[in-house]
Short mmCIF file of N, CA and C in Angstrom, two decimals:
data_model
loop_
_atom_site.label_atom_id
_atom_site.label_comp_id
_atom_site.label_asym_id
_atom_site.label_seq_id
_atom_site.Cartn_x
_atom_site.Cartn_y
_atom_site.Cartn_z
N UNK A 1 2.55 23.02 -17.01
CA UNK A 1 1.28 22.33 -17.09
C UNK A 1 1.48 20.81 -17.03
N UNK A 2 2.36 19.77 -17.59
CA UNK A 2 2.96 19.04 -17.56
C UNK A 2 2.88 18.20 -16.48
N UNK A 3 3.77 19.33 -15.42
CA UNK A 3 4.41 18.74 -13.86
C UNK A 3 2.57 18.54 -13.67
N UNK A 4 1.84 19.60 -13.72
CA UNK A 4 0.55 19.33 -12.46
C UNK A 4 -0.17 18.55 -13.17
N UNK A 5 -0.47 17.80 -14.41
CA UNK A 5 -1.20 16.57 -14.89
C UNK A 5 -0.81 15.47 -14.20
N UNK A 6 1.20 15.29 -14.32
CA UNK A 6 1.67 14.39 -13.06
C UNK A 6 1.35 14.23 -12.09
N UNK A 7 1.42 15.52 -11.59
CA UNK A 7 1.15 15.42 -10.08
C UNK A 7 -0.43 14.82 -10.11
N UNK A 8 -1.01 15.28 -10.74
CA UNK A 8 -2.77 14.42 -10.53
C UNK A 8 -2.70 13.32 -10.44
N UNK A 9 -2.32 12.66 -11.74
CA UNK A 9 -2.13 11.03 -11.85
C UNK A 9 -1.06 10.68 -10.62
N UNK A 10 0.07 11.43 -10.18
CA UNK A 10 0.48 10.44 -8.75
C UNK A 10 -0.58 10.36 -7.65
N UNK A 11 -1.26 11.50 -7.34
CA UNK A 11 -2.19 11.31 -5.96
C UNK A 11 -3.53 10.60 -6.70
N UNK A 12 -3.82 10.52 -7.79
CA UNK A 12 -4.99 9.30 -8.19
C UNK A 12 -4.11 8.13 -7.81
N UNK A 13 -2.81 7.73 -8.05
CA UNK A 13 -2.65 6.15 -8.47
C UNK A 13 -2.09 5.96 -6.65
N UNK A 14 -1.85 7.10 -5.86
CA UNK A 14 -1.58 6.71 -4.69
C UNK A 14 -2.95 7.18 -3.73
N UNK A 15 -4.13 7.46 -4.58
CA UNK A 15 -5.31 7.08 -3.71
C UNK A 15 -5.61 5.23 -3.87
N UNK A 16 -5.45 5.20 -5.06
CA UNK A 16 -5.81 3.90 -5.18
C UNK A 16 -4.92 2.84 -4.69
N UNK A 17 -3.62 3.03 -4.63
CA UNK A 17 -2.37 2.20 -3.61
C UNK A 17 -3.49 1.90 -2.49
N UNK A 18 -3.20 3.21 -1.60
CA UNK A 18 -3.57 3.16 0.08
C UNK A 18 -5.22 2.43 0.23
N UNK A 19 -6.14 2.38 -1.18
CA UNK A 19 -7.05 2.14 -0.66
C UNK A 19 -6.82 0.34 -0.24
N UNK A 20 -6.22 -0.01 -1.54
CA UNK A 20 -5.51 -1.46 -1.10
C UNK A 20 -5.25 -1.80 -0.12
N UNK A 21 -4.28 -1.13 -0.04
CA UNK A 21 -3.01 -1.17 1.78
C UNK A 21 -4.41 -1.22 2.70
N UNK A 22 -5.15 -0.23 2.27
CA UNK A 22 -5.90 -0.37 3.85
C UNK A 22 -7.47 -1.58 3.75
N UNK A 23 -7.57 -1.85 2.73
CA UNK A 23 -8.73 -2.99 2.80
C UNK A 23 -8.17 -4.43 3.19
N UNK A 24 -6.80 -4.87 2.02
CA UNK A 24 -6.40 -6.53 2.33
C UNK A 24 -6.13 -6.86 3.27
N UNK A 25 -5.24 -6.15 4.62
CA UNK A 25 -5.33 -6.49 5.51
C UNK A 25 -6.69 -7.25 6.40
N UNK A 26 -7.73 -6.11 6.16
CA UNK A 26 -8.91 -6.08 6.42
C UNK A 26 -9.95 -7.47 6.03
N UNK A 27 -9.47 -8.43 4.79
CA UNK A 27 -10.03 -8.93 4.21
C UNK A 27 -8.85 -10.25 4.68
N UNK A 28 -7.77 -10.17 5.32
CA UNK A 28 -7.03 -11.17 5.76
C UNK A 28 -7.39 -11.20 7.14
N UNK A 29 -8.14 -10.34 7.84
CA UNK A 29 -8.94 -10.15 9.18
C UNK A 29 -10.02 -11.26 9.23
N UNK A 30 -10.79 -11.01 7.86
CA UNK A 30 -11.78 -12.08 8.08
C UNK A 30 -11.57 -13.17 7.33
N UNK A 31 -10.40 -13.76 6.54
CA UNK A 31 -10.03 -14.80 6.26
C UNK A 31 -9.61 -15.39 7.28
N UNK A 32 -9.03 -15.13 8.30
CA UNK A 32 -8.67 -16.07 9.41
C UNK A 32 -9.92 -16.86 10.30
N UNK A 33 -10.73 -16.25 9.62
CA UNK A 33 -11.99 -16.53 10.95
C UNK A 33 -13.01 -17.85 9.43
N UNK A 34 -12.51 -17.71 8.47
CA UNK A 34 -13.16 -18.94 7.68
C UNK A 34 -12.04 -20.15 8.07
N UNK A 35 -12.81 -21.40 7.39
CA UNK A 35 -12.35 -22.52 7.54
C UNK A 35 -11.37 -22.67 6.15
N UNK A 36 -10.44 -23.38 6.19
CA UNK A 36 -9.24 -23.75 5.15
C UNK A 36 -10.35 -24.83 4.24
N UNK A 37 -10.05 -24.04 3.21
CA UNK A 37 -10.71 -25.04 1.73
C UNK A 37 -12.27 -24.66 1.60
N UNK A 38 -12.70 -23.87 3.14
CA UNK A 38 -14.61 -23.33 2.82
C UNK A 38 -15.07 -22.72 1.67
N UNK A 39 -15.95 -22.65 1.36
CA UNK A 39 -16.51 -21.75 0.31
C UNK A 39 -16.13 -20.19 0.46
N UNK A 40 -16.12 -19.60 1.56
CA UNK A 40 -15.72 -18.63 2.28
C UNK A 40 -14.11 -18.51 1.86
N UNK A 41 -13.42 -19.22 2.52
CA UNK A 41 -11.82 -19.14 1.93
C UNK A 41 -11.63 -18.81 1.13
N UNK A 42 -12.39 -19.71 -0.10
CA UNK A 42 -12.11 -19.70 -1.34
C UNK A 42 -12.00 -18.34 -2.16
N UNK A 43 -13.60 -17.63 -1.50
CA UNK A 43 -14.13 -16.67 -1.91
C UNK A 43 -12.90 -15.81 -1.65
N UNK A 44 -12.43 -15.44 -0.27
CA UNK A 44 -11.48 -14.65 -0.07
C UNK A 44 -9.98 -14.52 -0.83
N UNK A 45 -9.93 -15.57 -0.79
CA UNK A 45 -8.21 -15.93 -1.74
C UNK A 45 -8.74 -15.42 -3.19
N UNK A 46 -10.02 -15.23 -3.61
CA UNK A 46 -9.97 -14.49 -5.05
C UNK A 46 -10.21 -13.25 -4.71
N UNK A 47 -10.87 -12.78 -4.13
CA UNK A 47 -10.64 -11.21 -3.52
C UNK A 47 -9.29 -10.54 -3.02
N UNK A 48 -9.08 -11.50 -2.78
CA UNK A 48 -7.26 -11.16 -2.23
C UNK A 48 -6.56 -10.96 -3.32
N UNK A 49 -6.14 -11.67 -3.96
CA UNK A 49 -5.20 -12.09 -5.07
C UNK A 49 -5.91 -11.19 -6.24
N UNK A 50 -7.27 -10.81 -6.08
CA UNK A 50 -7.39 -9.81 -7.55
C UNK A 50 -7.05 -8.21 -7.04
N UNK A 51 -7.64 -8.08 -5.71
CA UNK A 51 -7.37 -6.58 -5.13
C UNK A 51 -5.45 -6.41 -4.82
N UNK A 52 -4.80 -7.56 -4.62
CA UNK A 52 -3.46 -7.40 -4.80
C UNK A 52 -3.10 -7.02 -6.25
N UNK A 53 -3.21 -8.03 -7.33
CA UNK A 53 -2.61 -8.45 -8.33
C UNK A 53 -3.37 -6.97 -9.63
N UNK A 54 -4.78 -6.72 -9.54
CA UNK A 54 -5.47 -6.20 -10.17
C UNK A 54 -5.35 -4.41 -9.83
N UNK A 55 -5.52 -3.91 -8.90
CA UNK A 55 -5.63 -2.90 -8.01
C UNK A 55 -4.32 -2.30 -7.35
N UNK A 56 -3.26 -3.07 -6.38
CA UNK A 56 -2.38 -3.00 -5.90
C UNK A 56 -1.30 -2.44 -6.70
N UNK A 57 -1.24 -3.50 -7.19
CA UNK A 57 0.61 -4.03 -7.54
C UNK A 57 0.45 -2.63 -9.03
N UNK A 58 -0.76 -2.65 -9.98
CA UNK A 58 -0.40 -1.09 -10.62
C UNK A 58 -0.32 0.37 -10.18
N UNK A 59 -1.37 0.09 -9.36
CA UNK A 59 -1.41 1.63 -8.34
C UNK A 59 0.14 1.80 -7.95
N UNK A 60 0.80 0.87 -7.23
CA UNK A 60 1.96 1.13 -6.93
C UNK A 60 2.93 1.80 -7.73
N UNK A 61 2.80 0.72 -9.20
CA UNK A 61 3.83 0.90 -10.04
C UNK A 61 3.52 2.60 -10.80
N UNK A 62 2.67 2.83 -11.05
CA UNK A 62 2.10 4.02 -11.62
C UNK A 62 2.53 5.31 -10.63
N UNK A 63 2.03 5.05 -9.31
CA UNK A 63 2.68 6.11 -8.11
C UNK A 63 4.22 6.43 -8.21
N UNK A 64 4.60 5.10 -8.14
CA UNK A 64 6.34 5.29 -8.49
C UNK A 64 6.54 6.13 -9.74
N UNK A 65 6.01 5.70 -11.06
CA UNK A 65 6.34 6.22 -12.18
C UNK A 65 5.98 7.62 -12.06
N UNK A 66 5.14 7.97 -11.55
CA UNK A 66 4.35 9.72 -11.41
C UNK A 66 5.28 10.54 -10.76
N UNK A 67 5.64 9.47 -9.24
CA UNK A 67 6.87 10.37 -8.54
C UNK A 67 8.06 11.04 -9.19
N UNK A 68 8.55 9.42 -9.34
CA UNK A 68 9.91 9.83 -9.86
C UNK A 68 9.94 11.15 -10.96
N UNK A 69 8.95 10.81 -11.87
CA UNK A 69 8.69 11.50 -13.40
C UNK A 69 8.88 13.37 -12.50
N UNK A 70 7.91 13.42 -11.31
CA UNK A 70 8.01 14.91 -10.72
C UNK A 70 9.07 15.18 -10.51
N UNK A 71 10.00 14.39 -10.10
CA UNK A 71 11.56 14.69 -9.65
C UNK A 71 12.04 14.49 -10.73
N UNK A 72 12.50 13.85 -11.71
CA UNK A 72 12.95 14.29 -13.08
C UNK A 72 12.38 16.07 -13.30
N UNK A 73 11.32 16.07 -13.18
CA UNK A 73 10.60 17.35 -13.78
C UNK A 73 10.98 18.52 -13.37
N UNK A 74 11.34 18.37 -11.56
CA UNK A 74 11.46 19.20 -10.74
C UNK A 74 12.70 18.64 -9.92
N UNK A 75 14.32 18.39 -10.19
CA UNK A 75 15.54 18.27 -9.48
C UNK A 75 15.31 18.59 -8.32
N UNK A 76 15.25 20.10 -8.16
CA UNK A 76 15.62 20.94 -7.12
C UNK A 76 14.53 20.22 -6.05
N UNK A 77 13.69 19.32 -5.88
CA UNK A 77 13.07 19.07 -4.73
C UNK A 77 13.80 18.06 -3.99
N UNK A 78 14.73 17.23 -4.52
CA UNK A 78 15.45 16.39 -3.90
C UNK A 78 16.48 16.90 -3.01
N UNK A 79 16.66 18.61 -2.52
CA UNK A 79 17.47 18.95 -1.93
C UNK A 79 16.87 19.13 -0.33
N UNK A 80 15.44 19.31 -0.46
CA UNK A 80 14.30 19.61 0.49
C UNK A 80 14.72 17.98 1.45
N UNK A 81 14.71 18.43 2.67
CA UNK A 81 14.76 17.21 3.62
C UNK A 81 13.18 16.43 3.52
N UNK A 82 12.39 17.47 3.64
CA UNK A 82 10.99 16.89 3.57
C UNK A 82 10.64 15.80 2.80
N UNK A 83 11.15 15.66 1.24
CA UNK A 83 10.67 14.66 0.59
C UNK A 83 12.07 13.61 0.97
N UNK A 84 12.69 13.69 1.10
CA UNK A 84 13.90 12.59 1.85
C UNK A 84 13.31 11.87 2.82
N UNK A 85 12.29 12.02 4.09
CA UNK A 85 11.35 11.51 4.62
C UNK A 85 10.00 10.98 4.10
N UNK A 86 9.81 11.91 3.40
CA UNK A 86 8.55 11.40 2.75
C UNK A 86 8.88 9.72 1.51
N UNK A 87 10.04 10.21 0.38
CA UNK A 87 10.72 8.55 0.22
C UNK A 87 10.95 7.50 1.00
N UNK A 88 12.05 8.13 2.02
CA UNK A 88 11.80 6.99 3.57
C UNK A 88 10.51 6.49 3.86
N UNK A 89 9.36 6.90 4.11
CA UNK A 89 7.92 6.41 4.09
C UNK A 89 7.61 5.76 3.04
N UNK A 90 8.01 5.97 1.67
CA UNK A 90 7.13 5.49 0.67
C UNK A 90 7.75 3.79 0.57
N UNK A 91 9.06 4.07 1.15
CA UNK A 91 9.96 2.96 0.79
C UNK A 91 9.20 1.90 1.85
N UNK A 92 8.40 2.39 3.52
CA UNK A 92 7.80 1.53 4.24
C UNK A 92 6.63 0.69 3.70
N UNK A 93 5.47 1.63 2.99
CA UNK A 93 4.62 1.56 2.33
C UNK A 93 4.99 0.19 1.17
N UNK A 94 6.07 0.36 0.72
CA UNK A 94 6.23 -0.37 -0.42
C UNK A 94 6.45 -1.70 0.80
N UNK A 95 7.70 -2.20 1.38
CA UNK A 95 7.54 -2.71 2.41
C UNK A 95 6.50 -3.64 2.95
N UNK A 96 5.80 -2.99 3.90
CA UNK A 96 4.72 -3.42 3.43
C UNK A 96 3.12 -4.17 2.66
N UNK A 97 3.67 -3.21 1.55
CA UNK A 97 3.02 -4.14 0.18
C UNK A 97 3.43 -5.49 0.07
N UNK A 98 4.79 -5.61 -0.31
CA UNK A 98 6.02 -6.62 -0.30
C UNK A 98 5.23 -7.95 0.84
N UNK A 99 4.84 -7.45 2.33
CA UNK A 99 4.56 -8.28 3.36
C UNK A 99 3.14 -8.73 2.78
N UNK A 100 2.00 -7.87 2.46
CA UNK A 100 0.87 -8.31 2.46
C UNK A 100 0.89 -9.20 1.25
N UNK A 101 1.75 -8.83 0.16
CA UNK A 101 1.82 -10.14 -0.84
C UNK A 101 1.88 -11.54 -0.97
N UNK A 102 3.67 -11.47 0.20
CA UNK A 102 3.49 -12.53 1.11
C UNK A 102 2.35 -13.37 2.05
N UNK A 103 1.80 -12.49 2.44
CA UNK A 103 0.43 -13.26 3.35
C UNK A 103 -0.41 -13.28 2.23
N UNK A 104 -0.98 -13.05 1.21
CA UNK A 104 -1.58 -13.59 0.31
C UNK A 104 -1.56 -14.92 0.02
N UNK A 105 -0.40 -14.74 -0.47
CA UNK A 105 0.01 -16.04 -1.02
C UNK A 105 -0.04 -17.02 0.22
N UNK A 106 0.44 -17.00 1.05
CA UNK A 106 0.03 -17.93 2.31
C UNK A 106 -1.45 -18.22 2.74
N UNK A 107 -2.29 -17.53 2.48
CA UNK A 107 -3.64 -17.81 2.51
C UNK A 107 -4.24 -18.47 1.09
N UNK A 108 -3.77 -17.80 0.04
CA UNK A 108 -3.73 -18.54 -1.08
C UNK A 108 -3.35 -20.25 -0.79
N UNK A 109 -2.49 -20.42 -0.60
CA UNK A 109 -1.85 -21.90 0.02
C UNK A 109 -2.48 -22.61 1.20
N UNK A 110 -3.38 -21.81 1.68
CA UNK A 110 -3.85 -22.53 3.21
C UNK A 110 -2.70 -22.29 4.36
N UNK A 111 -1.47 -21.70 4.40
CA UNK A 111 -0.82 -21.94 5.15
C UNK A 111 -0.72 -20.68 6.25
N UNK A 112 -1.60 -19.88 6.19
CA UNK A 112 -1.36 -19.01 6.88
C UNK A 112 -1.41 -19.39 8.78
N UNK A 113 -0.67 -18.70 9.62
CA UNK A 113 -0.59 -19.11 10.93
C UNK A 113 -0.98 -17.97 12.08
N UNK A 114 -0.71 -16.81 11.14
CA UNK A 114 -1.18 -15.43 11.95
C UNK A 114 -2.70 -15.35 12.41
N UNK A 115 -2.71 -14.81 14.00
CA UNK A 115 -4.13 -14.79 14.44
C UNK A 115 -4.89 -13.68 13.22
N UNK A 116 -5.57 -13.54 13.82
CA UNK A 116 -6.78 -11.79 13.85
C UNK A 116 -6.58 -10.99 13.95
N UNK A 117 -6.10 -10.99 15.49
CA UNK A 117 -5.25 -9.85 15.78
C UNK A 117 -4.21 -8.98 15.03
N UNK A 118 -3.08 -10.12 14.92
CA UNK A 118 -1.64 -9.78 13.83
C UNK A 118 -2.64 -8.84 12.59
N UNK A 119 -3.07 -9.13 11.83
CA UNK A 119 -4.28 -8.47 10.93
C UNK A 119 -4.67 -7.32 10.88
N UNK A 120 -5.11 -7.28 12.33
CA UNK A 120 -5.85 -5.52 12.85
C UNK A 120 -4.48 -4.72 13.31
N UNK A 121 -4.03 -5.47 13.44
CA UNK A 121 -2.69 -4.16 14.22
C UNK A 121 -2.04 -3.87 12.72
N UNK A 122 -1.83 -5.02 12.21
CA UNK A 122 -0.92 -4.76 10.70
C UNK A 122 -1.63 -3.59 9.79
N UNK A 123 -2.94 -4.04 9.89
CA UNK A 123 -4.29 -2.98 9.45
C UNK A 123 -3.54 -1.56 9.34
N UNK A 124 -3.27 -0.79 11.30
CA UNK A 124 -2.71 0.39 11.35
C UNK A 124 -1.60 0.93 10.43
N UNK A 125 -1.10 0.08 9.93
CA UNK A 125 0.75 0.51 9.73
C UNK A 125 0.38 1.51 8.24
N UNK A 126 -0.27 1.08 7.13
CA UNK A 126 -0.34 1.95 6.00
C UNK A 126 -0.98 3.45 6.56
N UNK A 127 -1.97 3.45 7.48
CA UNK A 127 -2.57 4.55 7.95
C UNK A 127 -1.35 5.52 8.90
N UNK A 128 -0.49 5.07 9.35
CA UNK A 128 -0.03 5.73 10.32
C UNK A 128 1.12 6.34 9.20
N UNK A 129 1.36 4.95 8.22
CA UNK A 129 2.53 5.93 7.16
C UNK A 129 2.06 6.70 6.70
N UNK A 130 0.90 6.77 5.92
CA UNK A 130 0.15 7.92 5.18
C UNK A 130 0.21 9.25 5.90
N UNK A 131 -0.27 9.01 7.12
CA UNK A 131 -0.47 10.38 7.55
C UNK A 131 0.94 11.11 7.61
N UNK A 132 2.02 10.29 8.24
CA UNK A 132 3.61 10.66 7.85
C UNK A 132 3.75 11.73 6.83
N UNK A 133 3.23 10.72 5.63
CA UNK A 133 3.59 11.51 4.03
C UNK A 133 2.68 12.58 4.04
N UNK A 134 1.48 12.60 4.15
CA UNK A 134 0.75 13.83 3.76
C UNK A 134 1.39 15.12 4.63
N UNK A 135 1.72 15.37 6.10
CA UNK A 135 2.21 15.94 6.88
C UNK A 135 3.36 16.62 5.90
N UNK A 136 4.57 15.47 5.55
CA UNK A 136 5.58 16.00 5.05
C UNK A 136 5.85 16.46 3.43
N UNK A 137 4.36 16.58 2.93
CA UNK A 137 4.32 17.25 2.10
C UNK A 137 3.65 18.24 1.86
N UNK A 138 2.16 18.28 2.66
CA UNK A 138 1.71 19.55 3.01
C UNK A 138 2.77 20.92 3.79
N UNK A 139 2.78 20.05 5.17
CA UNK A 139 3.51 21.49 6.13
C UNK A 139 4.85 21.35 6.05
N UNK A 140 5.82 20.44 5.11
CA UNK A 140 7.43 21.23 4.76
C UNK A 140 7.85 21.18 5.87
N UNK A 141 8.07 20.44 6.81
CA UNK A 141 8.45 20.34 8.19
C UNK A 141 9.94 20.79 7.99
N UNK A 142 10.51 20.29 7.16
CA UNK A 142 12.14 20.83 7.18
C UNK A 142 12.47 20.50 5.67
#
């Protein structure tokens, strides 16, 4: 009973990760299109920095703690290739995170240099990992 309370709290704290991953980008989409120091900017660099700092950065840490805690709980899954890929992904995801922090803080600073574009494509990358992980934990590919 234990393992599956875990397991709840990991896919709550990694709904709430990905919802991150997939909005700040989104919200660094339309920070590029305000003016440096606007009211607008401003607005954004606190939306940024609270959906990172507030939202993000625990979801993460909590997902990690849930995981690992299942693999403590349950050894024998670390022999499965499947979740060996699925870590490989989580490790992108984290990655990732790591980058959009970085561009925070660069918009935080005014210094950001990346178009719009860079933004929307970067947008894809948490979505395309996700689907990775769910795949390789639903259908056990190997």
């Amino acid at each position: 009973m234990l393992y599956l309370w875990i397991k709840a709290l990991h896919v709550i704290s990694i709904i709430a990760w990905m919802a991150g991953l997939l909005y700040l980008p989104r919200l660094f989409v339309y920070h590029t299109q305000a003016a440096p120091r606007s009211e607008a900017s401003e607005t954004f660099k606190v939306m940024e920095r609270r959906l990172l700092r507030a939202i993000m950065d625990p979801a993460m840490t909590a997902a990690y703690v849930f995981g690992i805690t299942m693999i403590v709980l349950e050894p024998a899954w670390m022999k499965q290739g499947w979740l060996h890929a699925k870590i490989l992904f989580v490790l992108l995801l984290t990655a990732s995170h790591i980058l959009m922090g970085r561009w925070q803080k660069d918009f935080a600073l005014d210094r950001n240099t990346r178009p719009q574009r860079f933004y929307r494509i970067v947008n894809e990358v948490p979505t395309l990992l996700m689907m990775g992980i769910v795949v390789f934990v639903i259908v056990k590919p190997f």
